[in-house]
mmCIF file of C-alpha atoms and ligand atoms in Angstrom:
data_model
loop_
_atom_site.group_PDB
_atom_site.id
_atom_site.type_symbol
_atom_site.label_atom_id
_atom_site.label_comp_id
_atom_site.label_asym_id
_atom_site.label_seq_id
_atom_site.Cartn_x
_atom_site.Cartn_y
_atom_site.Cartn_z
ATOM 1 C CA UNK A 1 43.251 -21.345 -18.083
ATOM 2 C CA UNK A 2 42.820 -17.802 -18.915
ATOM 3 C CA UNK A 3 39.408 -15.617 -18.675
ATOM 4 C CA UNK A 4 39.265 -15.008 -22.323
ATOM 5 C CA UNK A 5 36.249 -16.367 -23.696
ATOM 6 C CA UNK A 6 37.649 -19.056 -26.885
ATOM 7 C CA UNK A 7 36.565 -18.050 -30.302
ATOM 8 C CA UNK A 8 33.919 -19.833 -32.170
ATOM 9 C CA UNK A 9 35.422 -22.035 -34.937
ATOM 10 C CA UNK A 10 35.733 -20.839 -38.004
ATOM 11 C CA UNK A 11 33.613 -22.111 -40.873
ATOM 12 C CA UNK A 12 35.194 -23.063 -44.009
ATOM 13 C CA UNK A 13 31.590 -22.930 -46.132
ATOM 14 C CA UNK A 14 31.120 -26.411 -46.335
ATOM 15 C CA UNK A 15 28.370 -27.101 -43.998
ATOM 16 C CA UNK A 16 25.460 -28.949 -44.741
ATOM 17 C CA UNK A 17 22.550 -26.631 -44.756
ATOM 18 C CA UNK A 18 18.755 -26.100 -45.074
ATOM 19 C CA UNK A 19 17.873 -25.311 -48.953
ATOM 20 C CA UNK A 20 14.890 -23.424 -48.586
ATOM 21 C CA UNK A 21 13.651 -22.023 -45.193
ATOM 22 C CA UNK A 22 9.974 -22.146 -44.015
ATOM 23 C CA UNK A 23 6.856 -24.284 -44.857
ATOM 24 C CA UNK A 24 5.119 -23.388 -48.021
ATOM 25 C CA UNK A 25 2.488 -22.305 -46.563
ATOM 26 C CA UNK A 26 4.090 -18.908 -45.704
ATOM 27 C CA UNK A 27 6.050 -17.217 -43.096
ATOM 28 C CA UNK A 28 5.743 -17.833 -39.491
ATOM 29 C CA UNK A 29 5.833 -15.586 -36.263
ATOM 30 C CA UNK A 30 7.499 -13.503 -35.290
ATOM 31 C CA UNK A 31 7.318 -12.298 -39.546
ATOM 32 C CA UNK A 32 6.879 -10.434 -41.083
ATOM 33 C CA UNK A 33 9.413 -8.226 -39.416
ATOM 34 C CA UNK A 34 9.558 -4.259 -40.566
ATOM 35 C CA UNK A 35 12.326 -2.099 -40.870
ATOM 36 C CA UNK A 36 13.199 1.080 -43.022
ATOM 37 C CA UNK A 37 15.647 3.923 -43.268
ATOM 38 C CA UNK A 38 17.632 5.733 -45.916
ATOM 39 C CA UNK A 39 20.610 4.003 -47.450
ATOM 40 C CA UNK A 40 23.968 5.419 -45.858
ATOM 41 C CA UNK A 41 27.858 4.732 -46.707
ATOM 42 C CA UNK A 42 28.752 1.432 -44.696
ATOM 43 C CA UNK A 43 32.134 0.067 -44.207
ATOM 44 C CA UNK A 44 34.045 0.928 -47.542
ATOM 45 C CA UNK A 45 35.071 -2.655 -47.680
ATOM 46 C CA UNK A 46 34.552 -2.874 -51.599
ATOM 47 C CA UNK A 47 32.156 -5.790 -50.705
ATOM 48 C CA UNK A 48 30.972 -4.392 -54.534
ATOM 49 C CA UNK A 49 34.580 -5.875 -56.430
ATOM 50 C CA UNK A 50 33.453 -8.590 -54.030
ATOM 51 C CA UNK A 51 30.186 -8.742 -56.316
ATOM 52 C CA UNK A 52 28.481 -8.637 -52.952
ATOM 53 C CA UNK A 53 27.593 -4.475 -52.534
ATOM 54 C CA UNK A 54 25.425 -4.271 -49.480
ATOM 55 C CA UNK A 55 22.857 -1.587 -48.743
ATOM 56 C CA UNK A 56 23.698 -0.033 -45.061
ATOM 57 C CA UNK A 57 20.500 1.554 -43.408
ATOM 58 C CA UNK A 58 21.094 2.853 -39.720
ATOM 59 C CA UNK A 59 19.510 0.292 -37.020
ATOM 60 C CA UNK A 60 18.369 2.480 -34.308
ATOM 61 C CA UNK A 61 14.938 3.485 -35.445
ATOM 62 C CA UNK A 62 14.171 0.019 -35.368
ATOM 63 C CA UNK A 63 12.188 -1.516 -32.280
ATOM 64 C CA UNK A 64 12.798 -4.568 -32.375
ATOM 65 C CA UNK A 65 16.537 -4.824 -33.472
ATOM 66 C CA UNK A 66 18.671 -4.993 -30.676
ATOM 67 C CA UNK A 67 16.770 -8.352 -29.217
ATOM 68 C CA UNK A 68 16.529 -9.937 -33.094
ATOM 69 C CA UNK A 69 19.502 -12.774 -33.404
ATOM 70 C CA UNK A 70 22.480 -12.071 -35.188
ATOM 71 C CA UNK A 71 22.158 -13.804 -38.668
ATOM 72 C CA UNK A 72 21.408 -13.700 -42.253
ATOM 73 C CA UNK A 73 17.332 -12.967 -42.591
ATOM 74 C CA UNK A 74 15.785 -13.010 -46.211
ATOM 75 C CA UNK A 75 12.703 -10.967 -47.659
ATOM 76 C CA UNK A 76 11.798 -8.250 -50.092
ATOM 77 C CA UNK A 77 13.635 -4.785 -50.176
ATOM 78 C CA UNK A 78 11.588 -1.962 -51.906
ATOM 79 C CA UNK A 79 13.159 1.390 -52.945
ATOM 80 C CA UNK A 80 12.359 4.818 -53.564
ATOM 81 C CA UNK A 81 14.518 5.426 -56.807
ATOM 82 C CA UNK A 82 15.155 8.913 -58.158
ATOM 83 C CA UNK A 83 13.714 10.163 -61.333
ATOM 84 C CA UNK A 84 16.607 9.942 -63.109
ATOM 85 C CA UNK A 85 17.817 6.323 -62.477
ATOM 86 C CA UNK A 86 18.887 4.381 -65.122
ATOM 87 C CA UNK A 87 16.823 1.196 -63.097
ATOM 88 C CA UNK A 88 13.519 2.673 -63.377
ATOM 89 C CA UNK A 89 13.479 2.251 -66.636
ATOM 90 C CA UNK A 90 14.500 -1.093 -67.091
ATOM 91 C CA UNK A 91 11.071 -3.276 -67.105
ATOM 92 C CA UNK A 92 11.223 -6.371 -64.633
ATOM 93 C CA UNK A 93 11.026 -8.879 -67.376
ATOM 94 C CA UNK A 94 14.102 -8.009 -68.630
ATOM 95 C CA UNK A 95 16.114 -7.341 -65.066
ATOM 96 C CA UNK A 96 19.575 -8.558 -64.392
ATOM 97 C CA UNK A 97 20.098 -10.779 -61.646
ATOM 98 C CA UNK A 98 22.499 -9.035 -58.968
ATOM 99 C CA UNK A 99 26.245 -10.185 -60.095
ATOM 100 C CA UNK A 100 26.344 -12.878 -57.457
ATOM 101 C CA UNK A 101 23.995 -15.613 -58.665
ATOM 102 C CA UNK A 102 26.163 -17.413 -61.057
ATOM 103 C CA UNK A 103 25.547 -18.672 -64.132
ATOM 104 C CA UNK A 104 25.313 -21.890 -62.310
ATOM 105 C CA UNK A 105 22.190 -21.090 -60.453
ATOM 106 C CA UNK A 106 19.032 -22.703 -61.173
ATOM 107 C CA UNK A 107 16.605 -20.814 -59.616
ATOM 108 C CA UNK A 108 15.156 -18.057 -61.320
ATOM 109 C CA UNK A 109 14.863 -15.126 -59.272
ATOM 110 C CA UNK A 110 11.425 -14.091 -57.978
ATOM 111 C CA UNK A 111 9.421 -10.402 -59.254
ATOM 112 C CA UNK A 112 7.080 -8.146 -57.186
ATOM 113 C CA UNK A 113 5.429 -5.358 -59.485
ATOM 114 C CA UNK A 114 3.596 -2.638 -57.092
ATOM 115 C CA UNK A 115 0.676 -1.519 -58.521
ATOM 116 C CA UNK A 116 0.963 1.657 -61.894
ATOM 117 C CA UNK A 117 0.388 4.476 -59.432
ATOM 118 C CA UNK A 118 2.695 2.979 -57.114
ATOM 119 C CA UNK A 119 5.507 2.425 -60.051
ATOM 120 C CA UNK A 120 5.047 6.294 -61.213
ATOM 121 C CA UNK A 121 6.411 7.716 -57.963
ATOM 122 C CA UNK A 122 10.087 5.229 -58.459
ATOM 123 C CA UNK A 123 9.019 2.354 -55.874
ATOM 124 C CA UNK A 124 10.495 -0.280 -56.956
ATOM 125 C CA UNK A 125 10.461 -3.808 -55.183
ATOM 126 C CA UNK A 126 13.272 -6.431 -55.113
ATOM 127 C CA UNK A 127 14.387 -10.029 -53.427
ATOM 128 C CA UNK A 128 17.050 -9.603 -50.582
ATOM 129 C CA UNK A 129 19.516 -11.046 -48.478
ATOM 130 C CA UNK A 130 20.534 -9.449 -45.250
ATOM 131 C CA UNK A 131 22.736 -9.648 -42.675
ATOM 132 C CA UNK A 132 22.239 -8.804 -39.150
ATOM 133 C CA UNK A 133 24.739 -8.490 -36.745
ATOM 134 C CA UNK A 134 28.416 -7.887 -36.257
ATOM 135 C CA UNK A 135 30.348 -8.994 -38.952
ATOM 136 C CA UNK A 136 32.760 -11.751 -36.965
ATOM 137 C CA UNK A 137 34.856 -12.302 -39.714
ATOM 138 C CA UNK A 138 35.468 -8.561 -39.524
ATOM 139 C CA UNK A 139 34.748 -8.202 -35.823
ATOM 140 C CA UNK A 140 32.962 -4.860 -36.115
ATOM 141 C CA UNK A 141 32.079 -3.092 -32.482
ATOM 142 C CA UNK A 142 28.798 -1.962 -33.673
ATOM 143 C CA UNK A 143 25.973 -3.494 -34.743
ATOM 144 C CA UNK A 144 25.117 -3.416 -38.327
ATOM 145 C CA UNK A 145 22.075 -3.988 -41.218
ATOM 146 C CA UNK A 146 22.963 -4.554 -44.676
ATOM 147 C CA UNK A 147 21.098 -5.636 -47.230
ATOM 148 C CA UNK A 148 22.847 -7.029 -50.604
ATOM 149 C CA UNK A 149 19.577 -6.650 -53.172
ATOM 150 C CA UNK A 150 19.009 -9.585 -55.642
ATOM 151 C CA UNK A 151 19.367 -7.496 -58.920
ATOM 152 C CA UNK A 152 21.821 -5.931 -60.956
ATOM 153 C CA UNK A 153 21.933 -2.034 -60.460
ATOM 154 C CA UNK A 154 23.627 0.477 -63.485
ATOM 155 C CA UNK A 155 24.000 2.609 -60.663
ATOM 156 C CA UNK A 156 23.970 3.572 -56.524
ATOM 157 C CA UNK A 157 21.022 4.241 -54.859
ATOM 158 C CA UNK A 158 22.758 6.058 -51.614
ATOM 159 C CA UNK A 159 20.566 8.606 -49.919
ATOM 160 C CA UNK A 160 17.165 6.153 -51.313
ATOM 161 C CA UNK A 161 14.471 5.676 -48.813
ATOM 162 C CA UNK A 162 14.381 1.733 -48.827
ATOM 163 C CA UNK A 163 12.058 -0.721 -46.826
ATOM 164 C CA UNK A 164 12.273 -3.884 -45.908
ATOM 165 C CA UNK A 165 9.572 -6.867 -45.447
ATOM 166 C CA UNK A 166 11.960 -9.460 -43.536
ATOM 167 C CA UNK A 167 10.450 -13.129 -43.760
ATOM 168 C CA UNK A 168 11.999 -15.426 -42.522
ATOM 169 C CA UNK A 169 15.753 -16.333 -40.789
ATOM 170 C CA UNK A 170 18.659 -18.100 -42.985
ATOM 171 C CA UNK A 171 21.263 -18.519 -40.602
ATOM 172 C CA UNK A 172 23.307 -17.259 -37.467
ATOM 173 C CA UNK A 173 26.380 -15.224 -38.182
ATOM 174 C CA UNK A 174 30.115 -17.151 -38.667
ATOM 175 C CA UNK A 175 33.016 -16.486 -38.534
ATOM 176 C CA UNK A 176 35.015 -17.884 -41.333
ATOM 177 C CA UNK A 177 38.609 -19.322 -42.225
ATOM 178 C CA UNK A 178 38.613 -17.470 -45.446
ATOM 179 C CA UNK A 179 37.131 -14.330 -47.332
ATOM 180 C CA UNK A 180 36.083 -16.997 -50.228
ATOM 181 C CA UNK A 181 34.570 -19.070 -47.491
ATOM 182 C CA UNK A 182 32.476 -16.219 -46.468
ATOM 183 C CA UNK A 183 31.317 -15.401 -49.967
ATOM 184 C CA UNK A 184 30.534 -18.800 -50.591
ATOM 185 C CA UNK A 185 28.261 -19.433 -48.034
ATOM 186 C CA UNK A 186 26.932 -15.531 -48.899
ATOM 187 C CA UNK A 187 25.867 -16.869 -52.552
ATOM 188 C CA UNK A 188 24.456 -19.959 -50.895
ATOM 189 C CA UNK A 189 22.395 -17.274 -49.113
ATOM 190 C CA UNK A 190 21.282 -15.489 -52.216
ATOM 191 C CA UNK A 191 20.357 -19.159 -53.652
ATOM 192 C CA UNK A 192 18.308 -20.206 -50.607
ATOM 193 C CA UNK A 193 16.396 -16.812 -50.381
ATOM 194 C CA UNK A 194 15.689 -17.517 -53.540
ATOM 195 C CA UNK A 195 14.037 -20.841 -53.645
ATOM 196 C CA UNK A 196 11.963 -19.993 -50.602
ATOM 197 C CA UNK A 197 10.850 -17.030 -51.954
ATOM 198 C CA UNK A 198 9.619 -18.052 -54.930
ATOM 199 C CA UNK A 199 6.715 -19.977 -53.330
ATOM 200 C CA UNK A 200 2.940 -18.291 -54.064
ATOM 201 C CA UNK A 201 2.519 -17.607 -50.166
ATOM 202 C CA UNK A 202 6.095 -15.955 -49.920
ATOM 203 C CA UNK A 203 5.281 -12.992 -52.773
ATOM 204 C CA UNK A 204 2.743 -11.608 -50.781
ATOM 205 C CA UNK A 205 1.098 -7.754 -51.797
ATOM 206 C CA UNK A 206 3.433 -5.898 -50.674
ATOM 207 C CA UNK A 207 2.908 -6.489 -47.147
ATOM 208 C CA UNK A 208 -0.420 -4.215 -46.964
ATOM 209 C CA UNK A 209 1.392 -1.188 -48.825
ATOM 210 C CA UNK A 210 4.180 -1.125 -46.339
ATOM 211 C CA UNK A 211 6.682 -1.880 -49.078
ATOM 212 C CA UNK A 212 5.349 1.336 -51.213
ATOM 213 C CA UNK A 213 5.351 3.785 -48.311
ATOM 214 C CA UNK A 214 2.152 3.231 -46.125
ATOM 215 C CA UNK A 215 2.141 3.752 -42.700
ATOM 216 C CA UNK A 216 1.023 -0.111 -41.114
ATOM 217 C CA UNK A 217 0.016 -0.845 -37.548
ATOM 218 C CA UNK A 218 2.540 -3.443 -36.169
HETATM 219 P P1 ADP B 301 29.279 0.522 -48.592
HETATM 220 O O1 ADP B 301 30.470 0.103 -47.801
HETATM 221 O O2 ADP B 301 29.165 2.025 -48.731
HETATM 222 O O3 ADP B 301 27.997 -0.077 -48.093
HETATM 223 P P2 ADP B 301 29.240 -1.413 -50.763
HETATM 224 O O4 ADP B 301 30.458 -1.836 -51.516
HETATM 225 O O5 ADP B 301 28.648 -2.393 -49.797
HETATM 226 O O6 ADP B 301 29.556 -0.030 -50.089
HETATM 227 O O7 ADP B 301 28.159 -1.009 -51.861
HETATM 228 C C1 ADP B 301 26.868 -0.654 -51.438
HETATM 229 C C2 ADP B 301 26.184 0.332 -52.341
HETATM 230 O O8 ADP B 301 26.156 -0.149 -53.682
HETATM 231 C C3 ADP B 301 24.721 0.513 -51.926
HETATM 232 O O9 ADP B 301 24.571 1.554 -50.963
HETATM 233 C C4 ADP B 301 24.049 0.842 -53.249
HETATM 234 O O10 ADP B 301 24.031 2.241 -53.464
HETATM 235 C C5 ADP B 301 24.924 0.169 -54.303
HETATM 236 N N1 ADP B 301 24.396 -1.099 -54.867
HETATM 237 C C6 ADP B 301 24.455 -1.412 -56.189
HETATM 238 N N2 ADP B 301 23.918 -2.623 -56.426
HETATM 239 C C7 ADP B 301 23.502 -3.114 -55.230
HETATM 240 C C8 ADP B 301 22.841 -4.333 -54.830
HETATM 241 N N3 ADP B 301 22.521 -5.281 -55.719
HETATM 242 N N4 ADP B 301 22.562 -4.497 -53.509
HETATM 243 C C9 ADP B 301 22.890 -3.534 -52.622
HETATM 244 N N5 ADP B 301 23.508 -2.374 -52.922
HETATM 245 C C10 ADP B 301 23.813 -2.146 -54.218
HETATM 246 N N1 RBF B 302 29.804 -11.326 -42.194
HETATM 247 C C1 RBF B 302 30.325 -12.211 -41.300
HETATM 248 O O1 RBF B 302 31.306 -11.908 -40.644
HETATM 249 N N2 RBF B 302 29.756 -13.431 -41.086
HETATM 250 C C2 RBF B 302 28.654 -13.853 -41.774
HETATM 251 O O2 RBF B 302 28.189 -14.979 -41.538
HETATM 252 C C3 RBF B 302 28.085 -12.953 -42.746
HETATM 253 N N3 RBF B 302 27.009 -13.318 -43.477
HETATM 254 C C4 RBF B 302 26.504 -12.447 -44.398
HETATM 255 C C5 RBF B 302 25.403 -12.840 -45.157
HETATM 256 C C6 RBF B 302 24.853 -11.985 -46.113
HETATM 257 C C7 RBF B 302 23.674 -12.430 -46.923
HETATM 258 C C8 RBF B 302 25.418 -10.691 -46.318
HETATM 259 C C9 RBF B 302 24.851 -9.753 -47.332
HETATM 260 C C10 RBF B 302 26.519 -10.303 -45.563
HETATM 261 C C11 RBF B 302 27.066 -11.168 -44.604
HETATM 262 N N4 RBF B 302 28.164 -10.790 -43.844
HETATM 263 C C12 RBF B 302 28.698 -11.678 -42.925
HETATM 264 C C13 RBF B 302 28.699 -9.428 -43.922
HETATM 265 C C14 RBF B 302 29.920 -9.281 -44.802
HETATM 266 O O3 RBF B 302 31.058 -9.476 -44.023
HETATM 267 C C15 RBF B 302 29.890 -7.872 -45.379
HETATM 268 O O4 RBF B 302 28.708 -7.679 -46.121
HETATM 269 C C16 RBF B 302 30.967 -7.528 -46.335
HETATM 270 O O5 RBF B 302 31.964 -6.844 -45.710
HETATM 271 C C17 RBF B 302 31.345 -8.632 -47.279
HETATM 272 O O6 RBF B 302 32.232 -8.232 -48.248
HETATM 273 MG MG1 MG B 303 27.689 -2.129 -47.645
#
């Protein structure tokens, strides 16, 4: 018998899991859960030829982070776009769903439309996906938050201020036998986030302004 701890199995994506997370009633302690940052360079993995790009903000002005569980957590992701992007233009109606909901997917992707004075300044407020954690299929060293947005984008948004109104938990991390596996159970994300977030007492108001730049007591 040696010290070294075993490694977890690996998942091949074929687990049974939960389709929609939370009662319909709404989201349940401890969430909402807040976090915000600008969006850096992460891991240069090409997780975008993936059709999975992921949003990197840093983690450590974030209080509660370092006790949260590893996992995939689902919400609404609001951005600060620049003037000059080509998505500020493009009304909601008429939005692309992010590349990874296939044209297999039944559920039609959820819309939060800040208010006009809020829209004039380039807020801009989308369904996410994120993961929390440290990437065991890729066994990073650090800690990481990345958030894959649920809408097709024309172009980056590096350097935008984005926040995040985090409701609810998917799953833990896994690791997994294969890199299809992983994006498999990665669109199953996207399609459970979803469902559960199209529910009346999921959309929410913008979480009191927090997802167009207000300061909010926690
Ligand atoms: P990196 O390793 O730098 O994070 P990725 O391949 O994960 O690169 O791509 C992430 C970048 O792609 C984001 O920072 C953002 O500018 C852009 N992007 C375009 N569409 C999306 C989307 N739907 N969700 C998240 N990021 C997106
Ligand atoms: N990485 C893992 O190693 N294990 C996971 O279970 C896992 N789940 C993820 C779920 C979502 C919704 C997202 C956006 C990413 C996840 N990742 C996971 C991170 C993934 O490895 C990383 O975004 C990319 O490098 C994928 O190409
Ligand atoms: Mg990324």
């Amino acid at each position: 018998m040696s010290d070294k701890q075993e490694d977890a199995p690996k998942s091949d994506g074929r687990a049974t899991r939960p389709q929609i997370i939370g009662p319909d009633s709404g989201p349940e302690a401890p969430f909402p859960l807040r976090m915000s940052g600008k969006v850096v360079s992460g891991f240069g993995r090409g997780s975008k030829e993936l059709g999975i790009p992921t949003a990197n903000i840093p983690v450590d002005t974030t209080p509660w982070i370092d006790t949260a569980e590893s996992g995939v957590y689902f919400g609404w992701a609001s951005l600060l776009l620049p003037e000059a992007h080509p998505s500020l233009t493009t009304p909601p109606s008429t939005s692309q769903p992010s590349t990874t909901f296939t044209s297999a997917s039944i559920t039609p992707i959820p819309t939060l439309t800040p208010p006009p004075s809020v829209l004039e300044k380039g807020w801009r407020i989308y369904p996410m996906v994120m993961s929390i954690g440290f990437n065991p299929f890729y066994k990073n060293t650090v800690r990481s938050a990345e958030v894959h947005v649920m809408q097709k984008f024309e172009k980056d948004f590096y350097g935008c201020q984005m926040r995040l109104c985090i409701l609810g938990f998917i799953r833990k991390e896994l690791d997994y036998v294969s890199l299809e596996a992983l994006v498999g159970d990665i669109r199953m994300d996207i399609e459970v986030a979803g469902r559960s977030l199209r529910r009346e007492a999921w959309m929410g108001k913008g979480d009191g302004g927090w997802l167009w730049g207000r300061r909010i007591k926690w």
